[in-house]
Coordinates of C-alpha atoms and ligand atoms in Angstrom, one line a residue:
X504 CA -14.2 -12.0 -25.1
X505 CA -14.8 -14.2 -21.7
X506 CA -17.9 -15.6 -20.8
X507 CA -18.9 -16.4 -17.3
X508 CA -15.9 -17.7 -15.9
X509 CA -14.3 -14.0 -16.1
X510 CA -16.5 -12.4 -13.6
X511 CA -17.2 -15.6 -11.3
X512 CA -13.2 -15.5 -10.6
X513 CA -13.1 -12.1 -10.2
X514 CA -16.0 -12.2 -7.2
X515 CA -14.6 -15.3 -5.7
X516 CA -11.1 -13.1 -5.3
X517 CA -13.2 -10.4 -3.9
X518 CA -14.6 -13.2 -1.6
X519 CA -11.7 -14.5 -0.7
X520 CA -9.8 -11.0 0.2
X521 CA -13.7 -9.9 2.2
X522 CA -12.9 -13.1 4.3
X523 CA -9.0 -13.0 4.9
X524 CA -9.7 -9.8 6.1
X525 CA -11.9 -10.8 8.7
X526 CA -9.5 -13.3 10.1
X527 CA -6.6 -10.4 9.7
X528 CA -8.9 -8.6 12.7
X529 CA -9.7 -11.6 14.5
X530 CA -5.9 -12.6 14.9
X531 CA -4.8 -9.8 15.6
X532 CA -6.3 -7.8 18.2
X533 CA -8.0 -9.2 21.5
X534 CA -4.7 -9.3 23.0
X535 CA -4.1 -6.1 25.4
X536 CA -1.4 -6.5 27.2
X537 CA -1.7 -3.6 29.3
X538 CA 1.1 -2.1 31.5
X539 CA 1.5 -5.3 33.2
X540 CA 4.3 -6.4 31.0
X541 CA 7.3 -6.7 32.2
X542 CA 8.9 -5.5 28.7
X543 CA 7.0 -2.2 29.7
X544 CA 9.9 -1.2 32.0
X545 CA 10.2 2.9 31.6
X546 CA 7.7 3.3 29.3
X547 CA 4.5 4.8 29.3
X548 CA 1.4 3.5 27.2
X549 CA -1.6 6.1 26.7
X550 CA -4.7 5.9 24.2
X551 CA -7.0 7.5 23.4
X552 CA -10.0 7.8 20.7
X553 CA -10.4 10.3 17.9
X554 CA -14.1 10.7 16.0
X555 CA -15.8 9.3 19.3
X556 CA -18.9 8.7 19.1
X557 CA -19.1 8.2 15.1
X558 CA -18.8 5.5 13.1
X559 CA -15.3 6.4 12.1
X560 CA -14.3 6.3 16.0
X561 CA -10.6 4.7 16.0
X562 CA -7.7 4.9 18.5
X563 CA -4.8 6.6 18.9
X564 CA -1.8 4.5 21.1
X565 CA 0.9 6.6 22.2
X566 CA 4.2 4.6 24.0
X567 CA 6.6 7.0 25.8
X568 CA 10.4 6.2 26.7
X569 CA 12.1 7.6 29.8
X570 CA 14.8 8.0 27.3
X571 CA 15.1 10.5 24.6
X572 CA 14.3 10.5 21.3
X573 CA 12.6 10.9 18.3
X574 CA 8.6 11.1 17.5
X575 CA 7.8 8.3 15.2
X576 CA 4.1 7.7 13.8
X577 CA 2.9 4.7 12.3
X578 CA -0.2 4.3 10.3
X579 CA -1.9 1.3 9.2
X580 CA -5.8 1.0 7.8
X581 CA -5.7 4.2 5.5
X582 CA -7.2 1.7 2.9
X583 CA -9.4 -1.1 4.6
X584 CA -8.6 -3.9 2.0
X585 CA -4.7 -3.6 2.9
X586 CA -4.7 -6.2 5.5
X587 CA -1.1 -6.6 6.5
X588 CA -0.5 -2.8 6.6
X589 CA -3.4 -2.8 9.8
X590 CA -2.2 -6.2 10.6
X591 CA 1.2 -4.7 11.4
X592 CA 0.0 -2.0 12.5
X593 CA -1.7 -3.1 15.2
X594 CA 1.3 -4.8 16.6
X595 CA 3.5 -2.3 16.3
X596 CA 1.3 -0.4 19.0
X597 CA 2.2 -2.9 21.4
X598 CA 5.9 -2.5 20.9
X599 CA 8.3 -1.8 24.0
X600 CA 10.5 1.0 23.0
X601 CA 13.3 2.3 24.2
X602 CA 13.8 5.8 23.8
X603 CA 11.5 8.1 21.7
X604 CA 8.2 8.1 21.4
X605 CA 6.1 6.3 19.4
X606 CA 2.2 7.1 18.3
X607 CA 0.3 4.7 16.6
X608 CA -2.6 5.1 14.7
X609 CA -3.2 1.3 13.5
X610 CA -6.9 1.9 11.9
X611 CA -6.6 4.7 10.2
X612 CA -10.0 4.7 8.2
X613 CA -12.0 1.6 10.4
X614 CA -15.2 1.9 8.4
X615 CA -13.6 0.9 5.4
X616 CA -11.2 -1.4 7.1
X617 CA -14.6 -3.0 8.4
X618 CA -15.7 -2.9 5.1
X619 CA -12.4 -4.7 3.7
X620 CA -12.4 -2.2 1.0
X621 CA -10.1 0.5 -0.1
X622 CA -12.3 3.7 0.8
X623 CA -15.0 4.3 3.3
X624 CA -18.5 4.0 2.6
X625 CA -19.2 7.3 0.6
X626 CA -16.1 6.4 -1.4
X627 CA -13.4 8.3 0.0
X628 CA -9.7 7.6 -0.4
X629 CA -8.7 8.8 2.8
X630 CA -5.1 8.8 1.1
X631 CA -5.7 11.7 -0.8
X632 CA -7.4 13.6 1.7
X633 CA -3.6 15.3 2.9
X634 CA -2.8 18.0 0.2
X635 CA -0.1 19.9 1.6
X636 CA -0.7 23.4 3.0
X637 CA -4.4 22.4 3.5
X638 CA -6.3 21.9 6.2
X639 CA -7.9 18.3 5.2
X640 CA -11.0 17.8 3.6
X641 CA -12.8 15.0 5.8
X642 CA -13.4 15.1 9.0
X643 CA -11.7 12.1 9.7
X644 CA -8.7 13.5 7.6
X645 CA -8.3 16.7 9.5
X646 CA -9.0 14.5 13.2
X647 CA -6.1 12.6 12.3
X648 CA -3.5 15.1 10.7
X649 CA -4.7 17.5 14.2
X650 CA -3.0 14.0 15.9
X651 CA 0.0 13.9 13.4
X652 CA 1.0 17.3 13.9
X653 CA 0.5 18.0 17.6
X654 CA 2.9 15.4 18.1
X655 CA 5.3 17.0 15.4
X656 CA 7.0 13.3 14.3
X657 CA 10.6 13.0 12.4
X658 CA 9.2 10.0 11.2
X659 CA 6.6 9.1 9.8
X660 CA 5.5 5.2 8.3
X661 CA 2.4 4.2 6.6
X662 CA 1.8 1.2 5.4
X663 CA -0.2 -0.4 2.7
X664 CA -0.7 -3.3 0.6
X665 CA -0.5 -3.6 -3.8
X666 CA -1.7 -6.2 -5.8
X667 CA 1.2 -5.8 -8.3
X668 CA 4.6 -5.2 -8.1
X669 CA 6.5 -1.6 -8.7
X670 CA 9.0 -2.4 -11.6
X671 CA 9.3 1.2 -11.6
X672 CA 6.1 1.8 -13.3
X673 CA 3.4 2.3 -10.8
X674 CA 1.4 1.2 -14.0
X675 CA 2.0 -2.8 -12.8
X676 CA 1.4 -1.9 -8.8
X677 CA 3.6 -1.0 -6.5
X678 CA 4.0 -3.6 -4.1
X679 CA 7.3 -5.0 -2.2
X680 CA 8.7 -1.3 -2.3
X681 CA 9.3 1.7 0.2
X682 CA 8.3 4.8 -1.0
X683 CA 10.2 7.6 0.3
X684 CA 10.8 11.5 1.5
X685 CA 13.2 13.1 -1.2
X686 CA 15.8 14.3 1.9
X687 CA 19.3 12.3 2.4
X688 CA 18.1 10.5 5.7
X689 CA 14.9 9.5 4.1
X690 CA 16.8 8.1 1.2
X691 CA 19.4 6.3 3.2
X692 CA 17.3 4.3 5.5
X693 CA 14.8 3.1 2.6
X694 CA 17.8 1.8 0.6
X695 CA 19.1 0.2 4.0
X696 CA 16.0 -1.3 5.0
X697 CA 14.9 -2.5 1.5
X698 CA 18.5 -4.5 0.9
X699 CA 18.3 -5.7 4.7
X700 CA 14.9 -7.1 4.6
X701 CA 15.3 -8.5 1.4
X702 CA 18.3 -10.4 2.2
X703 CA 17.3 -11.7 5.5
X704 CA 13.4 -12.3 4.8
X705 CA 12.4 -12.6 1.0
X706 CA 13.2 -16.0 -0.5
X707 CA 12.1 -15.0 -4.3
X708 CA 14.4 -12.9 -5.9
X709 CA 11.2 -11.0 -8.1
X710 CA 10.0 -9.8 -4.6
X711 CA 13.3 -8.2 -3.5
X712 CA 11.8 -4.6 -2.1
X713 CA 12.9 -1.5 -4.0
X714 CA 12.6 1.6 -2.9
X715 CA 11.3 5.0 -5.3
X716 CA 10.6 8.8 -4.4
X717 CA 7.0 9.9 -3.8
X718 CA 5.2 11.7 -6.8
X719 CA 6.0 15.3 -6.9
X720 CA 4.0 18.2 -5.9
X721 CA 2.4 18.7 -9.5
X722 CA 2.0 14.7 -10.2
X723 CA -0.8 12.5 -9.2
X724 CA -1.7 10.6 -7.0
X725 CA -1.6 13.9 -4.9
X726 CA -3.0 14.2 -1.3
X727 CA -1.5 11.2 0.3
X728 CA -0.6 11.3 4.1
X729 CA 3.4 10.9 3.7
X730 CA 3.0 14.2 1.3
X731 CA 1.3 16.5 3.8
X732 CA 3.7 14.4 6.9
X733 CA 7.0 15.3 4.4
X734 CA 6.1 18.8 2.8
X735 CA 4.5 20.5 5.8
X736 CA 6.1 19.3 9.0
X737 CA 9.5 18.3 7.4
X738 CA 9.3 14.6 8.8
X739 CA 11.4 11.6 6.9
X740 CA 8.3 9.8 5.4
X741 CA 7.9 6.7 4.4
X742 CA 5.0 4.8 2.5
X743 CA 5.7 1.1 2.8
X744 CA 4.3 -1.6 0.2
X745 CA 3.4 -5.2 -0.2
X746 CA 2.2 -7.5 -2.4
X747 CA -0.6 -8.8 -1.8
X748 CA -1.6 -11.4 -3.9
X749 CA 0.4 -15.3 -3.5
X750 CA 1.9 -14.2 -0.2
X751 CA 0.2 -15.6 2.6
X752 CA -1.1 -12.9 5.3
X753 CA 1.7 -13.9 7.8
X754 CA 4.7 -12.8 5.9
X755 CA 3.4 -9.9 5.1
X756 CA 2.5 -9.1 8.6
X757 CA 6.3 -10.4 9.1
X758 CA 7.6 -7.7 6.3
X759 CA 5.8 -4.9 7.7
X760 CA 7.0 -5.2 10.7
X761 CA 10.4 -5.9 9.5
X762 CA 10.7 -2.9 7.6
X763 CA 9.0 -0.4 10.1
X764 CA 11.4 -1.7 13.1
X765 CA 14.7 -1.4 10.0
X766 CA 13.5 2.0 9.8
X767 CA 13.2 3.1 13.2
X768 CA 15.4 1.3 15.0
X769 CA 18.2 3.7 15.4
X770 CA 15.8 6.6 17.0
X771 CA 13.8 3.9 18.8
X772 CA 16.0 0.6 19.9
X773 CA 19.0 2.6 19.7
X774 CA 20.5 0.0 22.0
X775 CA 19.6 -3.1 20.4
X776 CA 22.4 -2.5 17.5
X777 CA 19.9 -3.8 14.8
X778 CA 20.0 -0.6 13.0
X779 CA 20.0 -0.3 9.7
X780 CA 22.7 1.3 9.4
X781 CA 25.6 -0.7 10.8
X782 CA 27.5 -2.7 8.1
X783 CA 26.6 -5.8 9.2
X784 CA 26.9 -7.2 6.0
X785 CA 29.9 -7.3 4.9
X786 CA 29.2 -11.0 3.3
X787 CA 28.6 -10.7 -0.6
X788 CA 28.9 -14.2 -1.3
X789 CA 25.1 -14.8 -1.2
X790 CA 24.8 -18.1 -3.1
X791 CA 23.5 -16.4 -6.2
X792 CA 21.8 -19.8 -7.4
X793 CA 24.2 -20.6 -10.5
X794 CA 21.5 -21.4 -12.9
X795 CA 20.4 -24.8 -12.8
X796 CA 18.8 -24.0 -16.0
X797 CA 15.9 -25.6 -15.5
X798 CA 14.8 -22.6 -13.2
X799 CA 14.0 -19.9 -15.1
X800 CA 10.8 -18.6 -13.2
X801 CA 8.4 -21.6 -13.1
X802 CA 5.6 -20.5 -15.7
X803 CA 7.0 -22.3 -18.3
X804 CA 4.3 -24.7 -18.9
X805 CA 4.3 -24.3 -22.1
X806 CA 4.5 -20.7 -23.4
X807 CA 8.1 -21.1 -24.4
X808 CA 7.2 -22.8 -28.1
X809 CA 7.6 -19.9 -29.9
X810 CA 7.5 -16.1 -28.7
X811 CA 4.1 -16.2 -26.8
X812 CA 2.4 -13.0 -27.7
X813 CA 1.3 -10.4 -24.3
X814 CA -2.6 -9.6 -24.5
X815 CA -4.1 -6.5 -25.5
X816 CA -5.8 -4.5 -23.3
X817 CA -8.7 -2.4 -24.4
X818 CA -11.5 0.1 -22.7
X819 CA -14.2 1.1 -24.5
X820 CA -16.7 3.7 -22.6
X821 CA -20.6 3.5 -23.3
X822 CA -21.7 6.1 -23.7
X823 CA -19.0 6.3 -26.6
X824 CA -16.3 8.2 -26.5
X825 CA -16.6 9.6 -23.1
X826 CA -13.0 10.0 -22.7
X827 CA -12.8 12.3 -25.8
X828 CA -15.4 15.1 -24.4
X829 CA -16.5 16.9 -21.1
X830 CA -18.5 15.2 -18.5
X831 CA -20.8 16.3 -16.2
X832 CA -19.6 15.8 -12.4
X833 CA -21.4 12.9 -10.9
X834 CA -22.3 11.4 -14.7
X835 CA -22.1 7.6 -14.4
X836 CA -19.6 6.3 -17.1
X837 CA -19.7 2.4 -18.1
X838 CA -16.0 0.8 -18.9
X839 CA -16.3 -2.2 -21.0
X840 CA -12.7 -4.0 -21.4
X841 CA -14.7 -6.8 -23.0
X842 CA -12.7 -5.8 -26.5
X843 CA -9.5 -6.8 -24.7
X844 CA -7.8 -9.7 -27.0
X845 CA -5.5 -13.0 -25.5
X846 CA -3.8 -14.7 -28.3
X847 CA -2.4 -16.8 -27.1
X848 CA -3.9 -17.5 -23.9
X849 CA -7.7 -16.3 -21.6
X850 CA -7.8 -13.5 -20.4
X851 CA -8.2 -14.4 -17.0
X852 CA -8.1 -11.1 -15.1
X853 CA -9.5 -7.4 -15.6
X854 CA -8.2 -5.1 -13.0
X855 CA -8.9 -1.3 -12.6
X856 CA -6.8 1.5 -11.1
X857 CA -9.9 4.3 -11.2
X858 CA -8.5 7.6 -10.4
X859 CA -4.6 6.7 -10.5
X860 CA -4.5 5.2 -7.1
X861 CA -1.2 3.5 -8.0
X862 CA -3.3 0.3 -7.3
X863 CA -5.4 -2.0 -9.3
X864 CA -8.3 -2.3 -6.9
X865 CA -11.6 -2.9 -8.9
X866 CA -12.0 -6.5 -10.9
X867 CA -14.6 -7.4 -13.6
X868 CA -14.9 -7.3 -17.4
X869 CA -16.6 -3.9 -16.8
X870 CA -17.3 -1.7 -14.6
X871 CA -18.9 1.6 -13.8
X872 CA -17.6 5.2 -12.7
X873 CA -18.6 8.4 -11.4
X874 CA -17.0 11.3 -12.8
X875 CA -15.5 13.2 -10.1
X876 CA -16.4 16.9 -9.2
X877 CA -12.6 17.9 -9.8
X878 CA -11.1 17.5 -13.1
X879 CA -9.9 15.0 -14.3
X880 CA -9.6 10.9 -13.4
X881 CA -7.2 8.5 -14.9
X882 CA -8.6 5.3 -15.5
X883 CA -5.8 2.3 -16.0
X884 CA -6.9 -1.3 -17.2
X885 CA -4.5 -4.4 -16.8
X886 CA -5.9 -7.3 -18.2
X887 CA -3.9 -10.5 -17.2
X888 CA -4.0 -14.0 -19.2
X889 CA -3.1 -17.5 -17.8
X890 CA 0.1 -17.4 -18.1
X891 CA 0.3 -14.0 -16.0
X892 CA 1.1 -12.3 -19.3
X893 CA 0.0 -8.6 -18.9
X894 CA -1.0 -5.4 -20.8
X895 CA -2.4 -1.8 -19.9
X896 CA -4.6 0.6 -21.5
X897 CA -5.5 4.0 -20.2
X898 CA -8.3 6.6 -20.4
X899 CA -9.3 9.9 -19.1
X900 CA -12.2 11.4 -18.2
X901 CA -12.9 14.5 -17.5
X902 CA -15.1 17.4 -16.7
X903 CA -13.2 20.6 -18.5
Ligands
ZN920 ZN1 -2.9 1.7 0.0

């Protein structure tokens, strides 16, 4: 049971990420190179603006090879607090390609990247706005799958940001991984791309980038763009992930862009010979760091007396027991994880996935929710203590 201190760090990190997103922008754009390049050599750059006039108005870059070859789309800004996803994004628009075509769309949802926040200003996840065989929901949604599918991709990249990483439990976030389209292709070139941007740009082994299947059909999260992108215009899909937290802004830019180009780079620099796919790297004898036994990760201040014991996390729900009965849609539901126990530490993080988002993106001892109109939310708590020990808890509420 924290005092103060719990909730004053947890606004100064939502500070901190308001204010690193507003930099993110600043660096990024304000550099239009227009055809003037010299790069731009038989290729064609267009844009153009979908919702104009609204406050949801974003743009739509579309680069054209003389050469042939395949439609790529790449998304960034489909959650606003996932800087180096937009970040990337945004340069990737400006890339000189040099066969294909390739449509960017680098601020997917710019109220709530404006916002920094992970859905727009009613509260919409514009990630699960894409069910497959449905026309979208929001406007917005439907403006941008009209864009998606007139231009028909093989390939489409979307990329985000997690403040956790996938250990092949979304439970703990699911950062430094590429999430893929179930077909052989789709498969292949994640596993490429993962090993070949970990072994030429991750230093620390825990971030290596793995690569996992998108939820099924009948499994949450459902709705997200690389679903509807996959299941109803047959492209290889990828959603690409990285952590966000302890990694400064720059390198994660730097992975993005790493991992979008590893992905595309046979259908789009066919010439270059950076593809993926090549076996370049036929050199095993990475120097695997032969223990120097002092390194064994570097938190071991001094939780190594004996046996440390994880926290516990706990939600409780005021009114009581709202997980156990039927809600009304739009009730307001209070989480208290103030119950949550340290042992042998503080607890000096409670973080929320509300509606199994895959991401923890709510802090604070509690919080409040609004039970949604359909069915059912999962609510995950991971309470954190100072020595980065962890431990979830889970609720449901629903409305049948
Ligand atoms: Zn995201």
């Amino acid at each position: 049971m924290q005092g103060d201190g719990i909730s004053r760090r947890a606004v100064l990190t939502t500070t901190a990420g308001c204010a690193l997103a507003g930099i993110g922008i600043a660096t990024v754009s304000g550099q239009d190179d227009d055809e003037s390049n010299e790069d731009d050599a038989g290729i064609t750059r267009d844009s153009f603006p979908i919702m104009d006039g609204t406050n949801r108005e974003t743009t739509v870059h579309v680069t054209t090879a003389d050469a042939d070859g395949p439609t790529v789309v790449v998304v960034g800004g489909i959650h606003g607090n996932e800087v180096a996803g937009y970040a990337a994004a945004e340069e990737v628009a400006d890339w000189a390609i040099d066969a294909g075509t390739l449509v960017t769309i680098p601020r997917a949802d710019t109220v709530a990247v404006d916002r920094g926040t992970r859905t727009d200003d009613e509260g919409v996840d514009l990630n699960r706005q894409f069910h497959e065989g449905d026309d979208p929901e929001t406007e917005l949604a439907r403006a941008i799958w009209a864009v998606i599918s007139e231009y028909d991709p093989d390939v489409v990249v979307d990329l985000h940001e997690s403040r956790g990483i996938y250990a092949d439990d979304p439970v703990d976030g699911v950062g430094q991984a590429i999430f893929h389209s179930s077909n052989d292709e789709a498969v292949n070139a994640a596993a490429e791309t993962a090993d070949y941007v970990t072994r030429n740009y991750v230093d620390d082994p825990t971030r290596a980038f793995q690569t996992g299947p998108f939820s099924r059909p009948d499994n949450d999260p459902q709705g997200l763009l690389v679903h509807k992108a996959a299941r109803d215009l047959g492209s290889d899909a990828f959603l690409v992930e990285t952590l966000s937290v302890d990694v400064d802004l720059e390198t994660r830019v730097g992975w993005h862009l790493a991992i979008t180009e590893q992905l595309v780079a046979d259908g789009l620099f066919p010439e270059d010979g950076t593809a993926p796919d090549e076996p370049e790297e036929a050199e095993p004898d990475e120097p695997e760091e032969p223990d120097e036994d002092e390194t064994d990760e570097d938190a071991s201040d001094d939780a190594d007396a004996d046996e440390p014991e994880s926290p516990t996390a706990t939600i409780k729900t005021v009114p009581e027991g709202a997980d156990e009965r039927a809600l009304e849609p739009g009730q307001t539901i209070e989480l208290d994880a103030s119950c949550s126990s340290a042992p042998d530490g503080d607890i000096v993080d409670y973080e929320w996935d509300v509606g199994k988002t895959d991401e923890f993106d709510e802090t604070g001892e509690t919080i409040t929710v609004t039970v949604g109109a359909n069915a059912r939310d999962s609510v995950v708590l991971r309470v954190v203590d100072d020595d980065g020990r962890t431990d979830t808890d889970s609720i449901t509420l629903s409305t049948e």
